[in-house]
């Protein structure tokens, strides 16, 4: 019995070591770490299924060790706000407390947290859900005095909106696209008008939104969509999903030039993995096929190329300051890349 018990103990210990090594989220000394070249480094944080600190602190350590200064947190539980702008016991347990704990832990690491509100375009036709989440956001801010969000990060993509048959409205032709882009900037203006006294709004924009074929009317003037979005946002975060620093900056050059001209900060981003795509698909858009070291090196070089391409789009060098930064998309795929590589 003693021999069998000893064998069982050894097997159990070995299992724990192997299992723990595979599923551990602790930052290892030999892991590739990003070395920031800008003052702001952001990351999307989509998975909020478990925000308790036992789960999230090691991820926050990883973020801090990689120079992250801001997180875009997809906390949808704020919809639990009651009509009287309180959360009640259930909302407090499921929304307020875990969010407070997370933001406090992030702030302790000098990381700001923004509420990420994302949508496939349905808010353009029916903004009720958006207003409910904003109501929850403002109620949370009122309760969590020492662990508030730094602002709101909006990511509304009209090209993803589908009709009842599953067909994208975007595929119905240019007239539909133009209408949706006008709805998008109208939505952005309305959000600022209603909530701008209470929060800042950063906006995710597609790098391809800079096309001349998307003219809009913005606050009484005719302009292009991307220019209106840059003017309306506190910070514009461009989904510039390419796999070299040069390509990221070149694809975003019009955004860069205009942001500099109007004195607005801009963040360019790269993505580890495109949802629904395999590593050998879209090889020019996702870093997963190249490795973390490569991604880190390329994103570190983005500011250098951003200056070059901003000058190119501007028709020459400018003496205006280009306030450019970078972001990673997204936390979980970035953090668990090691498992993919193994």
Coordinates of C-alpha atoms in Angstrom, one line a residue:
X1 CA 0.0 0.0 0.0
X2 CA 2.8 2.4 0.8
X3 CA 4.5 1.7 -2.5
X4 CA 1.3 2.3 -4.4
X5 CA 0.6 5.5 -2.4
X6 CA 4.1 6.8 -3.2
X7 CA 3.5 6.1 -6.9
X8 CA 0.2 7.8 -6.8
X9 CA 1.7 10.8 -5.1
X10 CA 4.5 11.0 -7.7
X11 CA 2.1 10.7 -10.6
X12 CA -0.2 13.4 -9.1
X13 CA 2.8 15.8 -8.6
X14 CA 3.9 15.2 -12.1
X15 CA 0.4 15.9 -13.4
X16 CA 0.1 19.1 -11.5
X17 CA 3.4 20.3 -12.8
X18 CA 2.6 19.6 -16.4
X19 CA -1.0 20.7 -16.2
X20 CA 0.0 23.9 -14.4
X21 CA 2.8 24.7 -16.9
X22 CA 0.3 24.4 -19.8
X23 CA -2.4 26.5 -18.2
X24 CA -0.4 28.9 -16.2
X25 CA -0.9 32.6 -17.0
X26 CA 2.2 33.8 -15.1
X27 CA 4.6 35.8 -17.0
X28 CA 7.7 33.7 -17.6
X29 CA 11.2 35.2 -17.6
X30 CA 12.1 33.9 -21.1
X31 CA 8.9 35.2 -22.8
X32 CA 9.1 37.8 -25.5
X33 CA 8.2 41.2 -24.2
X34 CA 7.2 44.3 -26.1
X35 CA 9.4 47.4 -25.7
X36 CA 7.2 50.5 -26.1
X37 CA 8.3 53.4 -28.3
X38 CA 5.2 55.5 -27.5
X39 CA 3.7 57.0 -24.4
X40 CA 0.4 55.2 -24.9
X41 CA 0.1 51.5 -25.6
X42 CA -3.4 50.0 -25.7
X43 CA -5.0 46.5 -25.8
X44 CA -8.5 45.3 -26.5
X45 CA -9.7 43.1 -23.7
X46 CA -12.7 41.2 -25.1
X47 CA -13.0 38.2 -22.6
X48 CA -14.7 39.5 -19.4
X49 CA -16.3 36.2 -18.6
X50 CA -14.3 36.1 -15.3
X51 CA -13.0 39.4 -14.0
X52 CA -12.2 38.1 -10.5
X53 CA -8.6 38.9 -9.5
X54 CA -7.5 35.3 -9.2
X55 CA -8.1 35.1 -12.9
X56 CA -7.1 38.5 -14.2
X57 CA -4.1 39.6 -12.1
X58 CA -1.6 37.5 -14.1
X59 CA -3.0 38.9 -17.3
X60 CA -2.6 42.4 -15.9
X61 CA 1.0 41.6 -14.9
X62 CA 1.6 40.5 -18.5
X63 CA 0.0 43.7 -19.8
X64 CA 2.2 45.9 -17.5
X65 CA 5.4 44.0 -18.4
X66 CA 4.6 44.7 -22.0
X67 CA 4.2 48.4 -21.5
X68 CA 0.4 48.5 -21.7
X69 CA -1.0 51.8 -20.5
X70 CA -4.6 51.5 -21.4
X71 CA -7.2 48.6 -21.7
X72 CA -10.4 48.6 -23.7
X73 CA -12.6 46.5 -21.5
X74 CA -15.7 44.8 -22.9
X75 CA -17.7 44.9 -19.7
X76 CA -21.3 44.3 -20.9
X77 CA -22.7 43.5 -17.4
X78 CA -23.3 47.2 -16.9
X79 CA -26.7 46.6 -18.6
X80 CA -27.9 45.4 -15.2
X81 CA -28.6 49.0 -14.1
X82 CA -32.1 49.5 -12.7
X83 CA -34.6 52.2 -13.9
X84 CA -33.7 54.3 -10.8
X85 CA -30.0 54.3 -11.9
X86 CA -28.9 51.8 -9.2
X87 CA -27.6 48.2 -9.6
X88 CA -29.3 46.4 -6.7
X89 CA -27.7 43.4 -5.0
X90 CA -27.5 41.2 -8.2
X91 CA -26.0 44.0 -10.3
X92 CA -23.6 45.0 -7.6
X93 CA -22.3 41.4 -7.3
X94 CA -22.1 40.7 -11.0
X95 CA -21.1 44.1 -12.4
X96 CA -20.0 46.7 -9.9
X97 CA -17.7 44.8 -7.6
X98 CA -15.7 42.8 -10.2
X99 CA -15.3 45.9 -12.3
X100 CA -14.1 47.9 -9.4
X101 CA -11.6 45.3 -8.4
X102 CA -10.3 45.0 -12.0
X103 CA -9.9 48.7 -12.5
X104 CA -8.2 49.2 -9.1
X105 CA -5.8 46.4 -9.9
X106 CA -5.1 47.9 -13.3
X107 CA -4.7 51.4 -11.9
X108 CA -2.2 49.9 -9.3
X109 CA -0.1 48.9 -12.4
X110 CA -0.5 52.4 -13.9
X111 CA -2.9 51.2 -16.5
X112 CA -6.1 53.1 -17.4
X113 CA -9.3 51.2 -18.2
X114 CA -11.8 52.3 -20.8
X115 CA -15.2 50.8 -21.2
X116 CA -15.3 49.1 -24.6
X117 CA -18.8 49.4 -26.2
X118 CA -18.9 47.4 -29.4
X119 CA -21.6 46.8 -31.9
X120 CA -22.2 45.4 -35.4
X121 CA -24.1 48.4 -36.6
X122 CA -27.6 47.7 -35.1
X123 CA -27.2 50.8 -32.8
X124 CA -27.4 52.9 -36.0
X125 CA -31.0 51.9 -36.5
X126 CA -31.9 51.3 -32.9
X127 CA -29.7 52.9 -30.2
X128 CA -31.7 51.8 -27.2
X129 CA -29.1 49.2 -26.2
X130 CA -26.4 51.7 -26.4
X131 CA -28.2 54.2 -24.2
X132 CA -28.9 51.4 -21.7
X133 CA -25.2 50.6 -21.5
X134 CA -24.3 54.3 -21.1
X135 CA -26.9 54.6 -18.3
X136 CA -25.1 51.7 -16.6
X137 CA -21.7 53.3 -17.3
X138 CA -22.8 56.6 -15.7
X139 CA -24.4 54.8 -12.7
X140 CA -21.2 52.8 -12.2
X141 CA -19.0 55.9 -12.4
X142 CA -21.1 57.5 -9.7
X143 CA -20.7 54.5 -7.4
X144 CA -17.0 53.6 -8.1
X145 CA -15.4 56.9 -7.1
X146 CA -11.9 55.4 -6.7
X147 CA -12.1 52.9 -9.5
X148 CA -13.7 54.7 -12.4
X149 CA -13.3 54.1 -16.1
X150 CA -11.0 56.6 -17.9
X151 CA -13.6 57.0 -20.6
X152 CA -15.5 55.1 -23.3
X153 CA -14.1 53.4 -26.3
X154 CA -16.7 52.9 -29.1
X155 CA -16.3 50.3 -31.8
X156 CA -19.4 50.4 -34.1
X157 CA -18.9 48.7 -37.5
X158 CA -21.8 49.2 -40.0
X159 CA -20.2 46.9 -42.5
X160 CA -21.0 44.0 -40.2
X161 CA -24.7 44.6 -39.9
X162 CA -26.9 41.9 -41.5
X163 CA -30.5 41.6 -42.4
X164 CA -33.0 38.9 -41.3
X165 CA -31.7 36.5 -44.0
X166 CA -28.1 36.9 -42.9
X167 CA -27.0 39.0 -45.8
X168 CA -24.8 42.0 -45.1
X169 CA -26.4 45.3 -45.8
X170 CA -22.9 46.4 -46.9
X171 CA -23.2 44.1 -49.9
X172 CA -26.4 45.8 -51.2
X173 CA -24.5 48.5 -53.0
X174 CA -22.9 51.9 -52.7
X175 CA -26.1 53.8 -51.8
X176 CA -26.7 51.6 -48.8
X177 CA -23.0 52.0 -47.7
X178 CA -23.2 55.8 -48.0
X179 CA -26.4 55.9 -45.9
X180 CA -24.8 53.7 -43.2
X181 CA -21.7 55.9 -43.1
X182 CA -23.8 59.0 -42.6
X183 CA -25.8 57.2 -39.9
X184 CA -22.4 56.3 -38.2
X185 CA -21.2 59.9 -37.9
X186 CA -24.7 61.0 -36.9
X187 CA -24.6 58.4 -34.1
X188 CA -21.2 59.6 -33.0
X189 CA -22.4 63.2 -32.8
X190 CA -25.5 62.2 -30.9
X191 CA -23.3 60.3 -28.4
X192 CA -21.2 63.3 -27.8
X193 CA -24.1 65.7 -27.5
X194 CA -25.9 63.5 -25.0
X195 CA -22.9 62.2 -22.9
X196 CA -20.0 64.5 -23.7
X197 CA -20.3 66.4 -20.5
X198 CA -19.8 63.2 -18.5
X199 CA -17.2 61.2 -20.4
X200 CA -14.7 61.1 -23.2
X201 CA -15.2 59.0 -26.4
X202 CA -12.4 57.3 -28.2
X203 CA -13.4 55.6 -31.5
X204 CA -12.2 52.6 -33.4
X205 CA -12.2 53.2 -37.1
X206 CA -11.4 51.0 -40.1
X207 CA -8.3 52.0 -42.0
X208 CA -10.4 51.9 -45.2
X209 CA -12.9 54.5 -44.0
X210 CA -10.7 57.2 -45.5
X211 CA -12.0 56.6 -49.0
X212 CA -13.3 59.6 -51.0
X213 CA -16.5 57.7 -51.7
X214 CA -17.7 58.2 -48.1
X215 CA -18.6 61.9 -48.0
X216 CA -20.8 62.9 -45.0
X217 CA -22.5 65.9 -43.5
X218 CA -20.9 66.6 -40.2
X219 CA -22.1 69.3 -37.9
X220 CA -23.4 71.4 -40.8
X221 CA -20.5 71.0 -43.1
X222 CA -19.5 68.6 -46.0
X223 CA -16.5 66.5 -45.3
X224 CA -15.2 62.9 -45.5
X225 CA -16.2 60.3 -43.0
X226 CA -12.7 59.6 -41.6
X227 CA -12.1 63.3 -41.0
X228 CA -15.4 63.7 -39.2
X229 CA -14.6 60.7 -37.0
X230 CA -11.2 62.1 -36.1
X231 CA -12.7 65.5 -35.2
X232 CA -15.5 63.9 -33.2
X233 CA -13.3 61.5 -31.2
X234 CA -11.0 62.4 -28.3
X235 CA -8.6 59.7 -29.7
X236 CA -9.0 57.8 -32.9
X237 CA -7.8 54.1 -32.8
X238 CA -7.4 52.8 -36.3
X239 CA -7.8 49.1 -37.0
X240 CA -4.8 49.2 -39.2
X241 CA -4.4 45.4 -39.4
X242 CA -1.3 44.8 -41.5
X243 CA 1.9 42.8 -40.7
X244 CA 4.7 45.3 -41.2
X245 CA 5.2 48.7 -39.6
X246 CA 5.4 50.2 -43.0
X247 CA 2.2 48.7 -44.2
X248 CA 0.3 49.6 -41.0
X249 CA 1.4 53.3 -41.4
X250 CA 0.9 53.4 -45.2
X251 CA -2.7 52.0 -44.9
X252 CA -3.4 54.7 -42.3
X253 CA -1.6 57.6 -43.9
X254 CA -4.7 59.8 -44.5
X255 CA -5.8 59.3 -40.9
X256 CA -2.3 60.2 -39.7
X257 CA -2.1 63.3 -41.7
X258 CA -5.5 64.6 -40.8
X259 CA -5.1 63.8 -37.1
X260 CA -1.8 65.7 -37.1
X261 CA -3.4 68.7 -38.9
X262 CA -6.2 69.0 -36.4
X263 CA -4.0 68.3 -33.4
X264 CA -5.7 65.0 -32.3
X265 CA -4.0 61.9 -30.9
X266 CA -4.2 58.7 -33.0
X267 CA -3.4 55.1 -32.3
X268 CA -2.5 52.5 -34.9
X269 CA -3.1 48.8 -34.1
X270 CA -2.0 45.4 -35.2
X271 CA -3.9 42.1 -34.6
X272 CA -2.6 38.8 -33.5
X273 CA -5.5 36.8 -35.0
X274 CA -8.5 37.6 -37.2
X275 CA -11.6 36.0 -35.9
X276 CA -12.7 33.2 -38.2
X277 CA -9.4 33.1 -40.1
X278 CA -6.7 30.5 -40.0
X279 CA -3.0 31.5 -39.7
X280 CA -2.4 30.8 -43.4
X281 CA -5.4 33.0 -44.4
X282 CA -5.2 36.8 -44.6
X283 CA -1.4 36.5 -44.1
X284 CA -0.9 40.3 -44.6
X285 CA -3.4 41.2 -41.9
X286 CA -2.7 39.0 -38.9
X287 CA 0.6 38.4 -37.0
X288 CA -0.2 34.9 -35.8
X289 CA 1.8 33.3 -38.6
X290 CA 5.0 35.3 -37.9
X291 CA 5.5 35.0 -34.1
X292 CA 5.5 37.3 -31.2
X293 CA 9.1 38.6 -31.5
X294 CA 8.3 39.7 -35.1
X295 CA 5.1 41.4 -34.1
X296 CA 6.7 43.2 -31.2
X297 CA 9.6 44.5 -33.5
X298 CA 7.2 45.7 -36.2
X299 CA 4.8 47.5 -33.8
X300 CA 7.7 49.2 -32.1
X301 CA 8.7 50.7 -35.5
X302 CA 5.2 52.1 -36.3
X303 CA 5.9 55.6 -35.0
X304 CA 8.9 56.0 -37.3
X305 CA 6.9 54.9 -40.4
X306 CA 3.9 56.9 -39.3
X307 CA 5.8 60.1 -39.6
X308 CA 7.0 59.2 -43.1
X309 CA 3.5 58.3 -44.4
X310 CA 1.8 61.3 -42.7
X311 CA 4.2 63.5 -44.6
X312 CA 3.5 61.6 -47.8
X313 CA -0.3 62.1 -47.4
X314 CA 0.3 65.7 -46.5
X315 CA 2.3 66.4 -49.7
X316 CA 5.4 67.1 -47.7
X317 CA 6.9 67.5 -44.2
X318 CA 5.0 69.3 -41.6
X319 CA 6.2 71.1 -38.5
X320 CA 3.1 70.0 -36.6
X321 CA 3.5 67.3 -33.9
X322 CA 2.2 63.9 -34.8
X323 CA 0.7 62.4 -31.6
X324 CA 0.8 58.7 -32.6
X325 CA 0.7 55.6 -30.4
X326 CA 0.0 51.9 -30.8
X327 CA -2.4 49.1 -29.6
X328 CA -2.6 45.4 -29.7
X329 CA -5.7 43.3 -30.7
X330 CA -6.3 41.5 -28.5
X331 CA -5.4 40.4 -25.0
X332 CA -6.2 36.8 -24.8
X333 CA -4.8 35.7 -28.2
X334 CA -1.7 37.8 -27.5
X335 CA -1.2 36.3 -24.0
X336 CA -1.8 32.7 -25.1
X337 CA 0.2 32.9 -28.2
X338 CA 2.8 30.7 -26.6
X339 CA 0.3 27.8 -26.6
X340 CA -0.3 28.3 -30.3
X341 CA 3.4 28.2 -31.0
X342 CA 3.8 25.0 -29.1

